[in-house]
Tab-separated table of C-alpha atoms in Angstrom:
chain	number	residue	atom	x	y	z
A	29	ASP	CA	47.620	-31.308	38.686
A	30	ALA	CA	48.852	-27.703	38.916
A	31	ASP	CA	45.910	-26.831	41.192
A	32	VAL	CA	47.380	-28.983	43.956
A	33	THR	CA	50.865	-28.013	45.100
A	34	GLN	CA	53.230	-29.663	47.549
A	35	THR	CA	56.306	-28.328	49.318
A	36	PRO	CA	59.046	-29.321	49.497
A	37	ARG	CA	59.364	-31.481	46.402
A	38	ASN	CA	62.408	-33.273	47.726
A	39	ARG	CA	63.754	-33.570	51.252
A	40	ILE	CA	66.589	-35.479	52.858
A	41	THR	CA	66.608	-35.626	56.632
A	42	LYS	CA	68.068	-37.633	59.492
A	43	THR	CA	66.538	-40.140	61.856
A	44	GLY	CA	64.770	-38.450	64.766
A	45	LYS	CA	64.140	-35.116	63.049
A	46	ARG	CA	60.682	-33.567	62.845
A	47	ILE	CA	59.512	-32.954	59.280
A	48	MET	CA	56.494	-31.137	57.884
A	49	LEU	CA	55.162	-31.595	54.367
A	50	GLU	CA	52.717	-29.014	53.104
A	51	CYS	CA	49.881	-29.180	50.617
A	52	SER	CA	47.840	-26.342	49.143
A	53	GLN	CA	44.990	-26.436	46.641
A	54	THR	CA	43.114	-23.895	44.602
A	55	LYS	CA	40.379	-26.265	43.412
A	56	GLY	CA	37.965	-25.217	46.155
A	57	HIS	CA	37.572	-28.828	47.280
A	58	ASP	CA	36.507	-29.709	50.794
A	59	ARG	CA	38.218	-33.068	51.040
A	60	MET	CA	41.971	-33.560	51.282
A	61	TYR	CA	44.111	-36.666	51.654
A	62	TRP	CA	47.687	-37.746	52.322
A	63	TYR	CA	49.005	-40.911	50.698
A	64	ARG	CA	52.359	-42.608	50.732
A	65	GLN	CA	53.950	-44.678	47.964
A	66	ASP	CA	56.730	-47.169	48.534
A	67	PRO	CA	58.899	-48.387	45.631
A	68	GLY	CA	57.100	-50.800	43.338
A	69	LEU	CA	53.779	-50.391	45.116
A	70	GLY	CA	50.565	-48.454	44.833
A	71	LEU	CA	49.571	-45.646	47.193
A	72	ARG	CA	48.282	-46.122	50.732
A	73	LEU	CA	46.159	-43.657	52.705
A	74	ILE	CA	47.749	-41.995	55.758
A	75	TYR	CA	45.143	-39.387	56.808
A	76	TYR	CA	42.127	-37.712	55.302
A	77	SER	CA	40.052	-34.643	56.094
A	78	PHE	CA	36.517	-33.871	54.945
A	79	ASP	CA	36.657	-30.307	56.247
A	80	VAL	CA	38.688	-28.158	58.631
A	81	LYS	CA	37.194	-29.775	61.739
A	82	ASP	CA	36.977	-33.333	60.434
A	83	ILE	CA	40.266	-35.260	60.376
A	84	ASN	CA	40.527	-39.023	60.254
A	85	LYS	CA	43.194	-41.701	60.314
A	86	GLY	CA	43.801	-43.800	57.254
A	87	GLU	CA	45.292	-47.273	57.059
A	88	ILE	CA	48.891	-46.334	57.975
A	89	SER	CA	48.702	-43.325	60.331
A	90	ASP	CA	51.203	-44.498	62.991
A	91	GLY	CA	54.165	-42.124	63.193
A	92	TYR	CA	52.320	-39.307	61.380
A	93	SER	CA	50.124	-36.374	62.360
A	94	VAL	CA	48.246	-33.799	60.287
A	95	SER	CA	46.886	-30.286	60.519
A	96	ARG	CA	44.131	-28.724	58.406
A	97	GLN	CA	44.934	-25.036	58.748
A	98	ALA	CA	42.304	-23.903	56.266
A	99	GLN	CA	40.084	-25.381	53.592
A	100	ALA	CA	42.932	-25.044	51.127
A	101	LYS	CA	45.835	-26.269	53.292
A	102	PHE	CA	46.618	-29.677	54.742
A	103	SER	CA	49.989	-30.469	56.344
A	104	LEU	CA	51.551	-33.805	57.197
A	105	SER	CA	54.115	-34.097	60.000
A	106	LEU	CA	56.550	-36.818	60.886
A	107	GLU	CA	57.196	-36.236	64.577
A	108	SER	CA	60.392	-38.273	64.717
A	109	ALA	CA	61.401	-39.508	61.285
A	110	ILE	CA	62.682	-43.063	60.829
A	111	PRO	CA	64.281	-44.666	57.759
A	112	ASN	CA	61.244	-46.784	56.862
A	113	GLN	CA	59.303	-43.553	56.314
A	114	THR	CA	61.448	-42.975	53.248
A	115	ALA	CA	58.856	-42.811	50.477
A	116	LEU	CA	57.050	-40.649	47.944
A	117	TYR	CA	54.229	-38.678	49.586
A	118	PHE	CA	51.184	-37.419	47.729
A	119	CYS	CA	48.464	-35.001	48.672
A	120	ALA	CA	45.094	-35.284	46.958
A	121	THR	CA	41.777	-33.444	46.934
A	122	SER	CA	38.198	-34.222	45.997
A	123	ASP	CA	34.852	-32.503	45.951
A	124	ARG	CA	32.137	-33.417	48.438
A	125	ARG	CA	29.598	-33.722	45.667
A	126	GLU	CA	28.549	-36.808	43.758
A	127	VAL	CA	31.657	-37.052	41.597
A	128	HIS	CA	34.354	-38.720	43.694
A	129	GLU	CA	37.360	-38.124	41.469
A	130	GLN	CA	40.573	-37.373	43.351
A	131	PHE	CA	43.248	-34.992	42.058
A	132	PHE	CA	46.848	-35.445	43.100
A	133	GLY	CA	49.727	-33.091	43.753
A	134	PRO	CA	53.176	-33.613	42.234
A	135	GLY	CA	54.504	-35.544	45.243
A	136	THR	CA	57.253	-35.034	47.821
A	137	ARG	CA	60.206	-37.408	47.734
A	138	LEU	CA	61.362	-37.886	51.344
A	139	THR	CA	64.550	-39.678	52.329
A	140	VAL	CA	65.282	-40.421	55.988
A	141	LEU	CA	68.899	-41.369	56.647
B	15	GLY	CA	39.272	-52.840	51.920
B	16	ILE	CA	38.682	-53.464	48.251
B	17	GLN	CA	41.252	-55.707	46.565
B	18	VAL	CA	42.594	-54.486	43.241
B	19	GLU	CA	44.529	-56.670	40.826
B	20	GLN	CA	46.213	-55.333	37.717
B	21	SER	CA	47.569	-57.333	34.821
B	22	PRO	CA	50.002	-57.776	33.313
B	23	PRO	CA	52.593	-56.530	35.816
B	24	ASP	CA	54.992	-55.618	33.022
B	25	LEU	CA	54.500	-54.861	29.344
B	26	ILE	CA	57.115	-54.169	26.697
B	27	LEU	CA	55.875	-52.671	23.445
B	28	GLN	CA	57.339	-51.608	20.173
B	29	GLU	CA	56.441	-48.061	19.219
B	30	GLY	CA	53.182	-48.067	17.269
B	31	ALA	CA	51.774	-51.189	18.919
B	32	ASN	CA	48.428	-51.427	20.696
B	33	SER	CA	47.893	-52.847	24.173
B	34	THR	CA	45.269	-53.576	26.812
B	35	LEU	CA	45.730	-53.274	30.561
B	36	ARG	CA	43.286	-54.897	32.935
B	37	CYS	CA	42.057	-54.023	36.433
B	38	ASN	CA	39.940	-56.425	38.507
B	39	PHE	CA	38.368	-55.338	41.789
B	40	SER	CA	36.646	-57.235	44.560
B	41	ASP	CA	33.610	-55.094	45.435
B	42	SER	CA	31.175	-52.598	43.979
B	43	VAL	CA	32.669	-49.141	43.509
B	44	ASN	CA	31.561	-45.560	43.060
B	45	ASN	CA	34.936	-44.382	41.843
B	46	LEU	CA	37.439	-45.905	39.460
B	47	GLN	CA	40.383	-43.917	38.210
B	48	TRP	CA	43.273	-44.703	35.883
B	49	PHE	CA	46.571	-42.899	36.404
B	50	HIS	CA	49.868	-42.714	34.573
B	51	GLN	CA	52.916	-42.264	36.772
B	52	ASN	CA	55.690	-40.705	34.746
B	53	PRO	CA	59.431	-41.276	35.320
B	54	TRP	CA	59.525	-38.211	37.583
B	55	GLY	CA	56.953	-39.785	39.877
B	56	GLN	CA	54.035	-37.528	39.029
B	57	LEU	CA	50.567	-39.067	38.880
B	58	ILE	CA	48.609	-37.994	35.860
B	59	ASN	CA	44.828	-38.461	35.900
B	60	LEU	CA	43.862	-40.373	32.774
B	61	PHE	CA	40.241	-41.317	33.376
B	62	TYR	CA	37.544	-41.117	35.999
B	63	ILE	CA	35.398	-44.038	34.909
B	64	PRO	CA	33.262	-45.866	37.516
B	65	SER	CA	31.237	-47.257	34.609
B	66	GLY	CA	30.960	-47.018	30.852
B	67	THR	CA	33.473	-46.099	28.179
B	68	LYS	CA	35.570	-42.997	27.622
B	69	GLN	CA	38.166	-41.975	25.086
B	70	ASN	CA	40.900	-39.376	25.173
B	71	GLY	CA	43.098	-39.306	22.112
B	72	ARG	CA	44.986	-42.592	21.781
B	73	LEU	CA	43.759	-43.801	25.155
B	74	SER	CA	40.393	-45.251	25.979
B	75	ALA	CA	38.921	-47.060	28.968
B	76	THR	CA	35.957	-49.273	29.675
B	77	THR	CA	34.569	-50.257	33.058
B	78	VAL	CA	32.057	-53.086	33.431
B	79	ALA	CA	30.964	-52.435	36.991
B	80	THR	CA	28.627	-55.439	37.212
B	81	GLU	CA	31.553	-57.747	36.405
B	82	ARG	CA	34.062	-55.767	38.470
B	83	TYR	CA	36.724	-55.013	35.926
B	84	SER	CA	38.098	-52.163	33.874
B	85	LEU	CA	40.263	-52.096	30.770
B	86	LEU	CA	42.655	-49.390	29.593
B	87	TYR	CA	43.528	-49.389	25.893
B	88	ILE	CA	46.621	-47.748	24.502
B	89	SER	CA	46.692	-47.437	20.729
B	90	SER	CA	49.645	-46.520	18.505
B	91	SER	CA	51.922	-46.411	21.536
B	92	GLN	CA	54.676	-43.816	21.776
B	93	THR	CA	57.818	-43.715	23.903
B	94	THR	CA	56.180	-41.030	26.038
B	95	ASP	CA	53.588	-43.620	27.087
B	96	SER	CA	56.251	-45.399	29.133
B	97	GLY	CA	55.731	-45.451	32.871
B	98	VAL	CA	53.525	-47.154	35.410
B	99	TYR	CA	49.764	-47.288	34.982
B	100	PHE	CA	47.683	-47.526	38.131
B	101	CYS	CA	44.059	-48.420	38.607
B	102	ALA	CA	42.461	-47.141	41.835
B	103	VAL	CA	38.964	-47.785	43.139
B	104	SER	CA	36.750	-46.657	45.977
B	105	ASN	CA	33.284	-47.313	47.357
B	106	GLY	CA	33.431	-44.318	49.687
B	107	TYR	CA	36.354	-41.923	49.995
B	108	LYS	CA	39.485	-44.082	50.297
B	109	LEU	CA	41.138	-45.011	47.031
B	110	SER	CA	42.590	-48.522	46.929
B	111	PHE	CA	45.393	-48.839	44.397
B	112	GLY	CA	46.549	-51.806	42.408
B	113	ALA	CA	50.243	-52.596	42.170
B	114	GLY	CA	50.416	-51.108	38.691
B	115	THR	CA	51.445	-52.180	35.198
B	116	THR	CA	54.893	-51.027	34.112
B	117	VAL	CA	54.834	-50.175	30.416
B	118	THR	CA	58.006	-49.768	28.405
B	119	VAL	CA	57.672	-48.533	24.836
B	120	ARG	CA	60.749	-49.036	22.672
B	121	ALA	CA	61.543	-46.872	19.663
C-alpha cells in the first residue's frame, strides 16, 4: 500500500552491526506493527504500538527494539545483527476503530552476512 | 495464538482455470484478511472479510465464521495471479498467518 512506506527496501549488513529499519504512514492510523517473514513461512509479529506511548512486544521480540517517534513513524532496530535475522520485514498499520484491517508496507529485505 | 491452516499448499493451474483456496482457523475471529504476495515480495490486500461474502473482479471470498473457515475463489486465472496467497486472522490486534498457498498459473 503506497500509504505505508519502508526504508531501506534492501539492505546487506554484517554480523554485529546495528541496523535501523524505518516505517512511515500517511493513513492517519494509530496502530503500527513490525512483522518478519522467513522463507516459505507466514509473517510473525515482532513489536506493536497502539500509540506513541504504548509499545508492546510481539511473539519474537528478542534481539529487536523499536521506537515510535511520532504517530506516523515507527522504527525497528537490530542492536547487533546476526545471520538468523536475515528475513523480509514488514511494517503494518491499522485504525483503532471497529474495523481491524491491517495495511502493509512494501517490505525491507535484510541480509546479515 | 490462533492456529491457521491453508490448503492446498501448492496449486498449479492452466490459464483460464478456476480454483478454490481454503483457510481453516482454530478460534473465533474479528479480523480475517486474504493477501497475495507477488514475486517481488509485496503483500497485496485482497479482502478484509471476517464474515460474509465479497467479490472483486475475478476474485471472491466467503467466510463462514461459525464454522471457522474461509474460501478464496479465483476465476479465469491469469499468469499475473501467480504468487503466494496468505490467509491471516485475529481476535484482537495480532494477525496470525497461515503458511500460504503457492499458486502457479501456466500460459
